[in-house]
Amino acid sequence: MTTAPAATRPAGNPTQLRITRSTSASRITSGVLLAVGVGLFAVPTLFGTNAVVQLTSLFIYMILAVMWNALAGYGGMVSVGQQAFIGFGAYATIWLTQHGVSPFPAMVLAAVSAAVLAALVALLVLQLKGGQLAVGTWVIAEALGLLIVLDTGLGGGTGISLQGLNSYTPELRHAYIYWLTLTFLLAILGALFLLLRLKTGAALQAIRDDEEAAASLGVRVRPLKFGIFVLAGFGCGAAGALILANTLFIQPQSIFGVQYSAYMIFMVLVGGLGTFEGPILGAIIFFVAQQQFADQGAWYLIGLGAVAVLFALFLPRGLWTVVSDRLPVQLPLGYRLSTSHPSMKEQHG
Amino acid sequence: MNIVNAIVQGIFLGSLYALLACGLSLIFGVMRIINLAHGDLAILGAFLVWVVTDKTGISPFIALLLVLPVMLAVGYALQRTVLARSLRGGPLVPLLTTFGLSIVLQNGFLQVFSPDVHSLGSNVGTLSTGSWKLTSDLSIPYLGVVLLVVSVAVLGGLHYTLRATAFGREMRATAQDPDTAGLVGIPASAIYARAVAIAVATAGIAGAFLAIRSSFGPASGPAQLIFAFEAVIIGGLGSLWGTLVGGIVLGVAQTIGATIDPQYSILTGHLVFLLALVVPRVKATAPRKAFA
């Protein structure tokens, strides 16, 4: 009997290995999901304002969760300071509308300027590792919040309202905000899908698993982490602008508050750190928990913290991995190693 | 405003920050993790001292002596339950669990002790208010001197323990290479548990002094964590005396900022910290393995 490795066996051998990235089932699933995503644009024409507002906040949570997962789950960067970009996005929107930009373009510009801020912050904090990066970004969020408090033109510590949306009827205003939120969400998911689907995907997952080992294999760690950090700055800035549009009033203490980091960590840990679908699931769970238990006050937050700790300790890759192991189809993101023998299938995410 | 007075008051404030920071520095040095619940553990110490003082009427200093063993036990249990398991999960998991713990602690305080802000200043008599007046605008507060002495004593004690005792050698060996230390009979988990116990106890001391010097509430923890972290980074990672210097630099920055406008106080501290990040000195002096 020959002991040659399976991969070098001649073609036609029944145990030849093949790497596939998608199956027809996974391609159909992706197509259906994309259609559902686009179909969601029809919601304001079919349902009432309440449903639209609720879905908008769910999508904002999804943006936050997806961005935090990109940072921690793929870039290996735990940030406790993403509220810096949330707050910056919201206040940049205010500032732009004060200077004659109409609200909706202002929100898009605010997200872009949050990405620029992220690029600057990245120069400062990406030299830090692990916990130092976590607290370093937090300090930047605190410093930004204090600077806003000093600026009376932006309402100082008492907060400020977003002007310029009064010209729309409430129904139309909520519909526009909903469409913009959905556009941001789909754009961010699309960008992340591309990043993971292209060669960068394998590199990002290598960084997530072991940064030093990845670097030693020739993965260019720094540009990738920089890119992820800027993308997360963009997404969190967009979320901040959308939170402002949804509530019409912000205060520096709350928009720069560390509770956003707590929410993001909860959503990503429960949903599934380092999985594409996990944060979306986590955001839905968080949204439901928020609806059910938010009036419990401190107990609700104790529960959130405790659940996050338990997931980090006992199920660090979250609920999605539990679900996905039982699903027959997966998104075409991984690499599937297959042999002609069906029982030898193995999948790498 | 008198700049000399600001610097003197800043040194005393900085002593408190150094006291807060040394536990954070110790855990980072030995275990390479940042305990994001460190500030909340300091507030736990403050609440425990406040409860004992409130119920019995004894001096907060005696109450602190009673609370210290509790804090040691809390630290020991923290390592044995949450941190030990977190460490096995990779470098990111301890951050996530300690952050979750911080949320649990803050809201636990809120639930148990109400959102009220407390101070122990009135329980130590003239110590909290009295001072030696040197000139018309320079005075040395009694409490500031006590803080400086306690802070130097705690950091000096830690430094001595690390440098000159068998336990300190074991800690340094574990910090350098836990596996190899294990091979020569030093179980990392036992060293970690004792290090965290000591770190949490120092956080308790810092919390008690925070309560005596100013005030505290259920949500005071995160700010204390940030100040402690800034002190550690400004001072350079891995050096306890550096942490003392870093704390004092931060304290002086805050008091000088406050002489311009009280609103600038904390912001100036943050800016000095960010400056310390930019200056390459921090990187150059930080050894890859702290305390080695």
XYZ file of C-alpha atoms in Angstrom:
641
model
C 0.000 0.000 0.000
C 1.254 3.474 -0.800
C 1.638 6.079 1.957
C 1.796 9.109 -0.318
C -0.154 12.154 0.943
C -3.654 12.287 -0.383
C -3.203 15.630 -2.107
C -0.451 14.367 -4.394
C -2.315 11.360 -5.619
C -2.997 11.328 -9.340
C -6.195 12.788 -10.678
C -9.091 10.465 -10.749
C -8.108 8.846 -7.493
C -11.278 8.466 -5.417
C -9.803 10.223 -2.328
C -8.534 13.330 -4.112
C -8.933 16.536 -2.084
C -10.642 19.593 -3.469
C -11.111 23.058 -1.988
C -14.430 24.657 -2.765
C -15.648 28.021 -1.584
C -19.302 27.724 -2.347
C -21.927 25.203 -3.202
C -24.978 25.858 -5.284
C -27.006 25.813 -2.043
C -24.815 28.468 -0.411
C -24.951 30.601 -3.551
C -28.728 30.400 -3.589
C -28.835 31.257 0.143
C -26.649 34.319 -0.421
C -28.853 35.423 -3.265
C -31.982 35.009 -1.153
C -30.397 36.927 1.752
C -29.360 39.736 -0.567
C -32.896 39.868 -1.946
C -34.268 40.011 1.617
C -31.850 42.847 2.402
C -32.983 44.826 -0.626
C -36.613 43.882 0.054
C -36.335 45.482 3.498
C -36.309 48.848 1.736
C -40.042 48.349 1.181
C -40.864 48.248 4.908
C -41.845 51.953 5.269
C -44.371 51.574 2.453
C -45.961 48.521 4.067
C -45.826 49.086 7.835
C -46.540 51.914 10.260
C -44.119 54.419 11.756
C -43.666 52.403 14.938
C -42.311 49.363 13.108
C -40.045 51.608 11.043
C -38.598 53.300 14.131
C -38.070 49.959 15.899
C -36.370 48.425 12.877
C -34.167 51.514 12.547
C -32.844 51.072 16.062
C -32.351 47.337 15.478
C -30.304 48.114 12.354
C -28.232 50.686 14.276
C -27.417 47.977 16.842
C -26.488 45.668 13.961
C -24.109 48.264 12.508
C -22.464 48.668 15.933
C -22.196 44.920 16.513
C -20.814 44.212 13.034
C -18.212 46.958 13.431
C -17.101 45.839 16.886
C -16.850 42.277 15.623
C -14.717 43.438 12.693
C -12.364 45.076 15.201
C -12.173 42.333 17.801
C -13.190 39.246 15.877
C -11.085 39.820 12.765
C -8.573 42.529 13.659
C -7.837 41.241 17.166
C -8.399 44.734 18.586
C -10.627 44.987 21.670
C -11.690 48.619 21.835
C -13.656 50.021 24.761
C -13.632 53.424 23.073
C -15.753 53.110 19.934
C -18.137 55.632 21.535
C -15.520 58.202 20.479
C -16.638 57.668 16.876
C -20.326 57.317 17.759
C -20.201 60.669 19.538
C -18.056 62.236 16.852
C -20.470 61.117 14.126
C -23.391 62.620 16.011
C -21.665 65.913 16.787
C -20.190 66.204 13.296
C -23.744 65.949 11.982
C -24.810 68.777 14.320
C -21.814 70.897 13.306
C -22.405 70.358 9.577
C -26.098 71.248 9.823
C -25.112 74.395 11.738
C -22.925 75.279 8.759
C -25.596 74.993 6.119
C -25.433 71.321 5.108
C -28.845 69.694 5.064
C -29.260 66.842 7.570
C -29.087 63.718 5.397
C -25.937 64.643 3.433
C -24.525 65.848 6.770
C -24.986 62.375 8.256
C -23.085 60.748 5.394
C -20.332 63.356 5.612
C -20.192 62.864 9.395
C -19.593 59.132 8.923
C -16.794 59.890 6.457
C -15.233 62.398 8.847
C -15.433 59.795 11.636
C -13.405 57.523 9.346
C -10.824 60.307 8.948
C -10.707 60.706 12.731
C -10.254 56.943 13.041
C -7.298 57.109 10.672
C -5.678 59.754 12.898
C -6.479 57.865 16.106
C -5.122 54.672 14.559
C -1.709 56.289 14.191
C -1.759 56.829 17.938
C -3.320 53.651 19.301
C -2.363 50.881 16.888
C 1.085 50.774 18.451
C -0.673 49.644 21.638
C -1.547 46.042 22.256
C -4.377 44.208 23.988
C -5.662 45.996 27.043
C -3.601 49.086 26.374
C -5.439 49.632 23.107
C -8.747 49.043 24.898
C -8.176 51.753 27.486
C -6.274 54.009 25.072
C -9.304 54.343 22.803
C -11.470 54.828 25.891
C -9.343 57.806 26.977
C -9.760 59.313 23.512
C -13.538 58.962 23.827
C -13.465 60.630 27.263
C -11.238 63.447 26.005
C -13.531 64.085 23.008
C -16.567 64.144 25.282
C -14.882 66.692 27.562
C -13.918 68.852 24.570
C -17.555 68.876 23.411
C -18.663 69.928 26.907
C -16.352 72.949 26.586
C -17.890 73.988 23.248
C -20.992 76.046 23.965
C -21.648 76.324 20.212
C -22.373 72.576 20.285
C -24.583 72.877 23.351
C -21.888 72.202 25.953
C -22.793 69.717 28.643
C -26.543 70.306 28.394
C -26.918 68.730 24.965
C -28.228 69.918 21.621
C -31.020 69.154 19.166
C -30.704 68.326 15.497
C -32.318 71.099 13.462
C -33.505 70.943 9.909
C -35.565 67.747 10.003
C -38.751 69.673 10.888
C -39.476 70.287 7.205
C -40.330 66.588 6.773
C -43.522 65.034 8.056
C -42.766 62.523 10.857
C -43.669 59.548 8.621
C -41.409 60.700 5.833
C -38.612 61.622 8.234
C -38.651 58.179 9.856
C -38.776 56.527 6.444
C -35.747 58.487 5.223
C -33.794 57.681 8.384
C -34.767 54.019 7.984
C -33.609 53.913 4.354
C -30.324 55.611 5.235
C -29.757 53.185 8.138
C -30.469 50.180 5.928
C -28.158 51.563 3.220
C -25.325 51.997 5.739
C -25.923 48.519 7.159
C -25.938 46.820 3.752
C -22.891 48.825 2.619
C -20.945 47.825 5.734
C -21.993 44.183 5.472
C -21.064 44.242 1.787
C -17.647 45.743 2.507
C -16.968 43.181 5.220
C -18.196 40.334 3.015
C -15.777 41.426 0.287
C -12.903 41.751 2.762
C -13.528 38.219 3.990
C -14.214 36.749 0.575
C -11.051 38.167 -1.021
C -7.492 37.223 -0.085
C -7.669 39.624 2.867
C -10.191 37.274 4.506
C -7.669 34.539 5.164
C -5.160 37.164 6.314
C -7.666 38.722 8.730
C -8.539 35.377 10.222
C -4.850 34.600 10.602
C -4.398 37.875 12.484
C -7.359 37.042 14.678
C -5.915 33.652 15.558
C -2.306 34.721 16.127
C -0.985 38.086 15.095
C 2.699 37.248 15.431
C 2.411 33.952 13.604
C 0.466 35.678 10.820
C 3.141 38.363 10.511
C 5.863 35.730 10.335
C 4.028 34.068 7.424
C 4.093 37.318 5.494
C 0.671 38.720 6.338
C 0.885 42.500 6.291
C -0.694 42.994 9.689
C -0.498 46.757 10.104
C -2.269 47.936 6.920
C -5.046 45.424 7.510
C -5.565 46.458 11.125
C -5.456 50.087 10.023
C -8.099 49.425 7.383
C -10.369 47.606 9.829
C -9.968 50.388 12.398
C -10.911 53.044 9.818
C -13.883 50.982 8.615
C -15.041 50.609 12.248
C -14.642 54.367 12.705
C -16.833 54.926 9.652
C -19.506 52.486 10.818
C -19.601 53.801 14.378
C -19.682 57.387 13.083
C -22.635 56.464 10.872
C -24.329 54.803 13.852
C -23.797 57.957 15.930
C -25.323 60.154 13.231
C -28.278 57.753 12.946
C -28.785 57.614 16.719
C -28.943 61.412 16.660
C -31.431 61.397 13.774
C -33.554 58.797 15.556
C -33.668 60.675 18.888
C -33.140 64.268 17.596
C -31.332 65.214 20.826
C -27.951 64.220 22.258
C -25.882 64.932 25.331
C -22.118 64.421 25.434
C -22.295 62.295 28.602
C -24.578 59.743 26.993
C -23.389 59.705 23.360
C -19.745 59.398 24.510
C -20.797 56.946 27.224
C -18.999 53.654 27.703
C -22.361 51.847 27.770
C -22.176 51.634 23.961
C -19.050 49.521 24.321
C -20.867 47.335 26.826
C -23.736 46.840 24.364
C -21.373 46.061 21.489
C -19.406 43.548 23.548
C -22.616 41.876 24.697
C -24.023 41.606 21.171
C -20.827 40.237 19.663
C -20.053 37.798 22.474
C -23.562 36.378 22.567
C -23.935 36.277 18.786
C -20.501 34.962 17.920
C -17.137 36.668 17.977
C -15.264 36.291 14.704
C -18.201 35.042 12.660
C -19.891 37.001 9.906
C -23.463 36.236 10.944
C -22.979 36.180 14.737
C -23.169 39.932 15.436
C -26.423 40.165 13.473
C -27.910 37.433 15.639
C -26.436 39.120 18.737
C -28.017 42.445 17.791
C -31.424 40.793 17.451
C -31.035 39.118 20.865
C -29.887 42.396 22.421
C -32.792 44.244 20.814
C -35.299 41.772 22.239
C -33.611 41.841 25.662
C -33.712 45.646 25.595
C -37.465 45.555 24.853
C -38.191 42.989 27.544
C -35.938 43.946 30.434
C -34.755 47.556 30.012
C -37.270 48.751 32.626
C -35.532 46.523 35.197
C -32.776 49.163 35.397
C -29.696 48.007 37.256
C -30.719 44.345 37.293
C -30.964 44.393 33.490
C -27.412 45.718 33.188
C -26.128 43.244 35.795
C -27.699 40.532 33.653
C -26.083 41.868 30.461
C -22.654 41.987 32.107
C -22.998 38.535 33.650
C -24.215 36.960 30.398
C -21.292 38.544 28.524
C -18.829 37.138 31.080
C -20.386 33.676 30.879
C -20.269 33.660 27.087
C -16.648 34.842 27.059
C -15.724 32.038 29.458
C -17.831 29.128 28.289
C -18.952 29.803 24.718
C -16.374 32.275 23.361
C -17.526 31.885 19.760
C -21.123 32.626 20.627
C -24.525 31.245 19.743
C -24.041 31.439 15.996
C -21.526 28.592 16.007
C -24.077 26.461 17.850
C -26.654 27.282 15.180
C -24.365 27.080 12.169
C -23.068 23.631 13.068
C -26.603 22.397 12.557
C -27.315 24.335 9.369
C -26.981 22.533 6.050
C -25.849 25.656 4.165
C -23.340 28.354 4.946
C -22.442 31.686 3.405
C -19.678 31.268 0.816
C -16.995 32.784 3.049
C -15.034 29.808 4.280
C -12.944 27.234 2.509
C -14.482 23.823 2.283
C -12.125 20.911 1.985
C -13.852 17.992 0.382
C -12.987 14.552 -0.756
C -15.134 12.283 -2.788
C -15.892 10.441 0.420
C -18.802 12.374 1.930
C -17.992 11.492 5.562
C -14.608 13.216 5.342
C -15.938 16.716 4.879
C -14.273 19.366 6.914
C -14.871 23.070 6.964
C -12.698 25.960 7.964
C -14.380 29.251 8.727
C -3.367 81.346 40.575
C -0.301 80.100 42.326
C 1.490 77.546 40.173
C 3.645 76.286 43.061
C 0.559 75.506 45.104
C -0.951 73.709 42.103
C 2.146 71.547 41.753
C 2.193 70.703 45.469
C -1.500 69.752 45.466
C -0.888 67.825 42.247
C 1.789 65.737 43.930
C -0.672 64.729 46.664
C -3.425 63.988 44.131
C -0.857 62.045 42.118
C -0.026 59.917 45.160
C -3.638 58.755 45.149
C -3.397 57.913 41.439
C -0.182 55.994 42.015
C -1.893 54.047 44.781
C -4.751 53.255 42.393
C -2.348 52.349 39.626
C 0.049 50.008 41.419
C -2.444 47.119 41.497
C -3.186 47.554 37.806
C 0.546 47.667 37.128
C 1.162 44.537 39.223
C -1.494 42.445 37.446
C -0.280 43.675 34.070
C 3.324 42.969 34.983
C 2.746 39.445 36.239
C -0.144 38.245 34.070
C 0.034 40.556 31.024
C -3.630 41.491 31.325
C -5.346 44.802 31.993
C -8.022 44.374 34.609
C -10.824 46.623 33.365
C -12.682 46.135 36.667
C -9.801 47.596 38.685
C -11.507 50.958 39.241
C -14.723 49.261 40.326
C -12.805 47.057 42.755
C -11.391 50.257 44.288
C -14.963 51.519 44.635
C -15.922 48.181 46.214
C -13.234 48.860 48.841
C -14.599 52.364 49.355
C -18.144 51.057 49.853
C -17.019 48.361 52.292
C -15.057 50.880 54.381
C -18.026 53.242 54.262
C -20.416 50.515 55.436
C -18.163 49.513 58.355
C -17.618 53.149 59.372
C -21.307 53.932 59.038
C -22.485 50.941 61.075
C -19.896 51.010 63.861
C -18.743 54.614 63.975
C -15.069 53.604 64.078
C -12.382 55.519 62.196
C -12.181 54.766 58.462
C -8.533 53.813 58.931
C -9.423 51.014 61.363
C -12.311 50.050 59.092
C -9.827 49.813 56.206
C -7.729 47.365 58.250
C -10.849 45.220 58.699
C -11.744 45.472 55.011
C -8.276 44.580 53.689
C -8.564 40.820 54.376
C -11.927 40.851 52.595
C -10.334 42.540 49.575
C -7.511 39.989 49.581
C -10.112 37.212 49.558
C -12.058 38.942 46.751
C -8.885 39.152 44.674
C -7.985 35.542 45.351
C -11.470 34.385 44.406
C -11.482 36.603 41.307
C -8.367 34.902 39.987
C -9.528 31.403 40.905
C -12.925 31.804 39.241
C -12.997 34.304 36.378
C -9.431 35.231 35.503
C -7.885 31.747 35.540
C -10.409 30.561 32.987
C -10.112 33.779 30.964
C -6.351 33.402 30.670
C -6.796 30.055 28.983
C -9.017 31.658 26.309
C -6.344 33.852 24.743
C -5.258 37.453 25.188
C -8.625 39.067 24.416
C -10.855 37.090 26.758
C -9.593 38.621 30.056
C -10.470 42.058 28.679
C -14.001 40.968 27.848
C -14.601 39.234 31.175
C -13.161 42.036 33.318
C -15.189 44.574 31.358
C -18.326 42.494 31.941
C -17.421 42.222 35.600
C -17.051 45.998 35.734
C -20.624 46.422 34.429
C -21.878 43.876 36.977
C -20.063 45.606 39.854
C -21.210 49.125 38.933
C -24.834 48.120 38.667
C -24.533 45.887 41.715
C -23.413 48.938 43.741
C -26.309 50.893 42.288
C -28.744 48.193 43.343
C -27.305 47.624 46.830
C -26.180 51.104 47.865
C -28.485 53.414 45.802
C -27.038 56.068 43.463
C -26.093 58.319 46.427
C -22.614 59.804 46.513
C -20.751 59.306 49.785
C -17.685 60.767 51.404
C -15.683 59.675 54.424
C -14.035 63.096 54.774
C -16.140 64.041 57.794
C -15.222 60.813 59.606
C -11.533 61.620 59.955
C -11.949 65.005 61.654
C -9.383 67.726 61.010
C -7.214 65.323 59.009
C -9.326 65.886 55.912
C -9.608 69.659 56.223
C -6.531 70.795 58.173
C -3.294 71.976 56.635
C -0.018 73.675 57.438
C -0.106 77.179 56.015
C 3.379 77.962 54.725
C 2.586 81.215 52.926
C -0.632 82.993 52.075
C -1.257 80.798 49.059
C 0.779 77.684 49.727
C -0.511 75.148 52.198
C 0.322 71.525 52.878
C -2.827 69.505 53.653
C -2.402 66.845 56.375
C -4.255 64.299 54.257
C -1.974 64.950 51.296
C 1.083 64.094 53.377
C -0.602 60.938 54.681
C -1.448 59.955 51.099
C 2.089 60.511 49.885
C 3.498 58.473 52.793
C 0.996 55.621 52.330
C 1.540 55.604 48.594
C 5.330 55.506 48.858
C 5.028 52.814 51.544
C 2.701 50.612 49.453
C 4.691 50.995 46.237
C 7.959 50.612 48.121
C 6.613 47.520 49.856
C 5.564 46.015 46.526
C 8.905 46.888 45.000
C 10.744 45.289 47.935
C 8.534 42.189 47.738
C 9.246 41.803 44.021
C 12.964 42.427 44.281
C 14.015 40.884 47.566
C 11.697 38.099 48.663
C 11.265 34.529 47.532
C 7.644 35.238 46.567
C 8.821 38.210 44.496
C 11.323 36.010 42.666
C 8.558 33.532 41.946
C 6.356 36.329 40.618
C 9.122 37.610 38.375
C 9.877 34.121 37.126
C 6.192 33.528 36.356
C 5.969 36.905 34.606
C 8.899 35.977 32.378
C 7.774 32.501 31.480
C 4.939 30.768 33.325
C 5.591 27.379 31.701
C 9.260 27.247 32.579
C 8.513 28.539 36.067
C 6.043 25.674 36.380
C 8.764 23.200 35.402
C 10.922 24.298 38.323
C 8.066 23.971 40.769
C 6.374 27.373 40.743
C 2.705 26.864 39.871
C 1.584 29.896 37.876
C -2.001 29.707 39.092
C -0.988 30.035 42.749
C 1.325 32.971 41.983
C -1.385 34.652 39.923
C -3.957 34.203 42.686
C -1.680 35.813 45.264
C -0.710 38.638 42.890
C -4.358 39.441 42.135
C -5.194 39.280 45.860
C -2.484 41.860 46.592
C -3.545 44.024 43.639
C -7.191 44.057 44.730
C -6.152 44.888 48.299
C -4.141 47.901 47.066
C -7.184 48.937 45.030
C -9.172 48.770 48.273
C -6.668 51.040 50.033
C -6.840 53.473 47.123
C -10.648 53.389 47.188
C -10.717 54.160 50.923
C -8.409 57.143 50.434
C -10.480 58.334 47.481
C -13.522 58.243 49.766
C -11.683 60.178 52.505
C -10.175 62.744 50.133
C -13.236 63.441 48.016
C -16.356 61.411 47.296
C -17.442 58.293 45.455
C -20.584 56.738 44.009
C -21.554 53.532 42.194
C -20.398 54.922 38.840
C -17.018 56.271 40.006
C -15.058 53.170 39.010
C -14.388 53.712 35.288
C -12.853 57.151 35.875
C -10.532 55.656 38.506
C -9.524 52.895 36.088
C -8.695 55.491 33.442
C -6.611 57.590 35.860
C -4.783 54.477 37.066
C -4.124 53.365 33.504
C -2.868 56.813 32.518
C -0.496 56.819 35.483
C 0.857 53.394 34.466
C 1.414 54.425 30.837
C 2.860 57.871 31.589
C 5.267 56.300 34.055
C 6.321 53.588 31.631
C 5.067 50.028 31.770
C 6.662 47.551 34.063
C 8.164 49.839 36.662
C 6.520 50.518 40.023
C 8.556 53.657 40.695
C 7.656 54.742 37.171
C 4.014 54.308 38.179
C 4.557 56.645 41.155
C 6.139 59.218 38.854
C 3.354 58.713 36.301
C 0.686 59.208 38.965
C 2.320 62.413 40.136
C 2.727 63.737 36.571
C -0.974 63.038 35.992
C -1.976 64.658 39.296
C 0.116 67.767 38.627
C -1.267 68.015 35.071
C -4.802 67.892 36.446
C -4.252 70.496 39.165
C -2.436 72.846 36.773
C -5.267 72.396 34.269
C -7.731 73.169 37.065
C -5.993 76.459 37.925
C -6.763 77.656 34.382
C -10.370 76.471 34.529
C -11.803 73.625 36.653
C -13.298 72.195 33.446
C -9.791 71.677 32.038
C -8.628 69.531 34.957
C -9.318 66.006 33.708
C -8.924 66.977 30.062
C -5.358 68.188 30.698
C -4.597 64.801 32.270
C -5.937 63.012 29.180
C -3.857 65.239 26.894
C -0.670 64.538 28.871
C -1.455 60.833 28.559
C -1.948 61.099 24.787
C 1.312 63.036 24.588
C 3.037 60.210 26.463
C 1.690 57.811 23.817
C 3.215 59.863 21.015
C 6.599 60.292 22.657
C 8.646 57.182 21.851
C 10.221 57.191 25.346
C 7.397 55.023 26.659
C 8.130 52.333 24.129
C 11.860 52.509 24.687
C 11.706 52.097 28.448
C 8.984 49.466 28.501
C 10.570 46.043 28.645
C 8.705 43.343 26.792
C 8.246 41.430 29.999
C 7.529 43.695 32.883
C 9.321 43.277 36.216
C 11.901 41.075 34.533
